[in-house]
PDB file of C-alpha atoms in Angstrom:
ATOM      1  CA  MET A  13      62.487 273.256  10.461  1.00 52.00           C
ATOM      2  CA  ASN A  14      64.784 273.606   7.918  1.00 67.00           C
ATOM      3  CA  SER A  15      68.067 271.525   8.452  1.00 87.00           C
ATOM      4  CA  VAL A  16      69.681 271.365   5.016  1.00 92.00           C
ATOM      5  CA  THR A  17      73.109 272.111   4.952  1.00 93.00           C
ATOM      6  CA  ILE A  18      74.938 273.933   2.229  1.00 94.00           C
ATOM      7  CA  THR A  19      78.799 273.791   2.440  1.00 95.00           C
ATOM      8  CA  LYS A  20      81.318 276.587   1.498  1.00 94.00           C
ATOM      9  CA  SER A  21      81.856 275.129  -1.790  1.00 95.00           C
ATOM     10  CA  ALA A  22      78.692 274.818  -2.967  1.00 94.00           C
ATOM     11  CA  LEU A  23      77.783 278.556  -1.674  1.00 93.00           C
ATOM     12  CA  GLN A  24      80.966 279.602  -3.509  1.00 94.00           C
ATOM     13  CA  ARG A  25      79.966 277.824  -6.553  1.00 94.00           C
ATOM     14  CA  ILE A  26      76.371 279.227  -6.684  1.00 92.00           C
ATOM     15  CA  ILE A  27      77.879 282.971  -6.142  1.00 91.00           C
ATOM     16  CA  GLU A  28      80.194 282.121  -9.014  1.00 92.00           C
ATOM     17  CA  ILE A  29      77.177 281.348 -11.379  1.00 90.00           C
ATOM     18  CA  ARG A  30      75.353 284.158 -10.424  1.00 89.00           C
ATOM     19  CA  GLN A  31      77.966 286.902 -11.169  1.00 89.00           C
ATOM     20  CA  LYS A  32      78.854 285.037 -14.519  1.00 90.00           C
ATOM     21  CA  GLU A  33      74.963 284.957 -15.299  1.00 84.00           C
ATOM     22  CA  GLN A  34      75.241 289.017 -14.180  1.00 84.00           C
ATOM     23  CA  ASN A  35      71.797 288.189 -12.212  1.00 82.00           C
ATOM     24  CA  ARG A  36      71.983 288.725  -8.392  1.00 80.00           C
ATOM     25  CA  ASP A  37      68.173 287.435  -8.512  1.00 85.00           C
ATOM     26  CA  LYS A  38      69.037 284.113  -9.277  1.00 90.00           C
ATOM     27  CA  PHE A  39      69.412 281.320  -7.482  1.00 92.00           C
ATOM     28  CA  LEU A  40      70.004 277.143  -7.141  1.00 93.00           C
ATOM     29  CA  ARG A  41      66.743 275.678  -6.767  1.00 95.00           C
ATOM     30  CA  ILE A  42      67.063 271.863  -5.382  1.00 94.00           C
ATOM     31  CA  SER A  43      63.992 269.720  -5.922  1.00 93.00           C
ATOM     32  CA  ILE A  44      63.400 265.824  -5.955  1.00 91.00           C
ATOM     33  CA  SER A  45      61.328 264.242  -8.531  1.00 88.00           C
ATOM     34  CA  GLY A  46      60.143 260.719  -9.507  1.00 84.00           C
ATOM     35  CA  GLY A  47      62.727 258.913 -11.680  1.00 75.00           C
ATOM     36  CA  GLY A  48      66.074 257.814 -11.912  1.00 68.00           C
ATOM     37  CA  CYS A  49      67.108 254.018 -11.763  1.00 68.00           C
ATOM     38  CA  SER A  50      66.617 254.227  -7.622  1.00 63.00           C
ATOM     39  CA  GLY A  51      63.191 255.841  -7.616  1.00 78.00           C
ATOM     40  CA  PHE A  52      63.651 259.603  -7.030  1.00 82.00           C
ATOM     41  CA  GLN A  53      66.047 261.944  -8.383  1.00 89.00           C
ATOM     42  CA  TYR A  54      67.733 265.164  -7.599  1.00 88.00           C
ATOM     43  CA  ILE A  55      67.213 268.135 -10.186  1.00 91.00           C
ATOM     44  CA  PHE A  56      69.267 271.317 -10.033  1.00 93.00           C
ATOM     45  CA  GLU A  57      67.923 274.110 -11.402  1.00 93.00           C
ATOM     46  CA  LEU A  58      68.612 278.257 -11.597  1.00 92.00           C
ATOM     47  CA  ASP A  59      65.363 279.801 -10.943  1.00 93.00           C
ATOM     48  CA  GLU A  60      64.744 283.758 -10.132  1.00 90.00           C
ATOM     49  CA  LYS A  61      61.159 283.381  -9.094  1.00 91.00           C
ATOM     50  CA  SER A  62      60.204 281.646  -5.704  1.00 90.00           C
ATOM     51  CA  SER A  63      56.875 280.466  -5.209  1.00 91.00           C
ATOM     52  CA  GLU A  64      54.274 280.101  -2.154  1.00 91.00           C
ATOM     53  CA  GLY A  65      55.612 277.080  -0.242  1.00 90.00           C
ATOM     54  CA  ASP A  66      59.319 277.369  -1.226  1.00 94.00           C
ATOM     55  CA  VAL A  67      61.932 276.991   1.698  1.00 93.00           C
ATOM     56  CA  LYS A  68      64.896 279.157   1.771  1.00 92.00           C
ATOM     57  CA  ILE A  69      68.035 276.582   2.290  1.00 91.00           C
ATOM     58  CA  ALA A  70      70.674 279.324   1.917  1.00 88.00           C
ATOM     59  CA  GLU A  71      70.936 283.152   1.862  1.00 86.00           C
ATOM     60  CA  GLU A  72      73.973 285.821   1.934  1.00 83.00           C
ATOM     61  CA  ASN A  73      73.046 289.457   2.365  1.00 79.00           C
ATOM     62  CA  SER A  74      69.206 289.047   2.237  1.00 77.00           C
ATOM     63  CA  GLN A  75      69.819 287.382  -1.041  1.00 83.00           C
ATOM     64  CA  ILE A  76      68.557 283.674  -1.367  1.00 87.00           C
ATOM     65  CA  LEU A  77      71.216 281.349  -2.786  1.00 90.00           C
ATOM     66  CA  ALA A  78      69.374 278.183  -2.629  1.00 93.00           C
ATOM     67  CA  ILE A  79      65.917 277.162  -2.143  1.00 92.00           C
ATOM     68  CA  THR A  80      63.415 274.161  -2.100  1.00 94.00           C
ATOM     69  CA  ASP A  81      60.106 273.565  -2.193  1.00 94.00           C
ATOM     70  CA  GLU A  82      57.804 272.079   0.873  1.00 94.00           C
ATOM     71  CA  THR A  83      57.553 268.688  -0.915  1.00 93.00           C
ATOM     72  CA  SER A  84      61.048 268.248  -1.586  1.00 93.00           C
ATOM     73  CA  LEU A  85      62.150 269.382   1.958  1.00 94.00           C
ATOM     74  CA  PRO A  86      61.106 266.063   3.739  1.00 91.00           C
ATOM     75  CA  PHE A  87      63.484 264.527   1.246  1.00 89.00           C
ATOM     76  CA  LEU A  88      66.429 266.668   1.839  1.00 93.00           C
ATOM     77  CA  GLN A  89      65.940 266.904   6.016  1.00 93.00           C
ATOM     78  CA  GLY A  90      69.497 266.349   7.310  1.00 94.00           C
ATOM     79  CA  ALA A  91      71.234 266.280   3.745  1.00 94.00           C
ATOM     80  CA  GLU A  92      74.439 268.199   3.047  1.00 95.00           C
ATOM     81  CA  ILE A  93      74.781 269.907  -0.288  1.00 94.00           C
ATOM     82  CA  GLU A  94      78.743 270.136  -1.659  1.00 94.00           C
ATOM     83  CA  PHE A  95      80.277 271.628  -4.992  1.00 95.00           C
ATOM     84  CA  VAL A  96      82.849 268.642  -5.900  1.00 94.00           C
ATOM     85  CA  LYS A  97      85.534 269.001  -8.345  1.00 93.00           C
ATOM     86  CA  GLU A  98      87.329 266.175  -9.760  1.00 90.00           C
ATOM     87  CA  LEU A  99      89.177 265.119 -13.105  1.00 88.00           C
ATOM     88  CA  GLY A 100      87.329 265.991 -15.939  1.00 89.00           C
ATOM     89  CA  ALA A 101      84.110 266.961 -14.104  1.00 89.00           C
ATOM     90  CA  SER A 102      82.239 269.481 -11.350  1.00 92.00           C
ATOM     91  CA  TYR A 103      79.033 268.843  -9.809  1.00 91.00           C
ATOM     92  CA  PHE A 104      76.674 269.851  -6.794  1.00 92.00           C
ATOM     93  CA  LYS A 105      76.757 266.715  -4.762  1.00 90.00           C
ATOM     94  CA  VAL A 106      73.823 265.477  -2.277  1.00 90.00           C
ATOM     95  CA  ASN A 107      75.136 263.639   0.865  1.00 90.00           C
ATOM     96  CA  ASN A 108      71.586 262.217   2.180  1.00 88.00           C
ATOM     97  CA  PRO A 109      71.065 260.280   5.220  1.00 89.00           C
ATOM     98  CA  ASN A 110      67.569 259.754   4.208  1.00 83.00           C
ATOM     99  CA  ALA A 111      68.687 257.716   1.090  1.00 79.00           C
ATOM    100  CA  LYS A 112      68.817 254.439   1.986  1.00 72.00           C
ATOM    101  CA  ALA A 113      70.364 253.279  -1.749  1.00 63.00           C
ATOM    102  CA  SER A 114      71.364 255.199  -4.723  1.00 67.00           C
ATOM    103  CA  CYS A 115      72.635 254.961  -8.290  1.00 62.00           C
ATOM    104  CA  GLY A 116      76.157 254.404  -9.486  1.00 60.00           C
ATOM    105  CA  CYS A 117      75.734 257.957 -11.342  1.00 58.00           C
ATOM    106  CA  GLY A 118      74.676 259.782  -7.825  1.00 57.00           C
ATOM    107  CA  SER A 119      71.686 261.305  -9.178  1.00 61.00           C
ATOM    108  CA  SER A 120      69.060 258.648  -7.915  1.00 61.00           C
ATOM    109  CA  PHE A 121      68.120 257.324  -5.011  1.00 62.00           C
ATOM    110  CA  SER A 122      65.746 255.470  -3.168  1.00 63.00           C
ATOM    111  CA  VAL A 123      64.046 256.218   0.428  1.00 66.00           C
TER     112      VAL A 123
END
């Protein structure tokens, strides 16, 4: 069961990106890979083709907005994905209850 939450700000940003790209088939792919200073890191990519084993985590009007793969899903269970705008930076942020530690940049974590 998918229990990843995408906030309104993140959904809005994904929609804006799709409009800018002029491609309604593109979606945000969120995955986990080994690396970073804490062991794992979040990868955010635009994609337009889903694969077997992918899990939808957000859709609107039957259009996929965000997806992850079944390998990454256990690391994201219970997480909230938001889009943050700060002075000089804007980014997708993962609030992940599974992360036992994270690095200062916020892009890598350990479980």
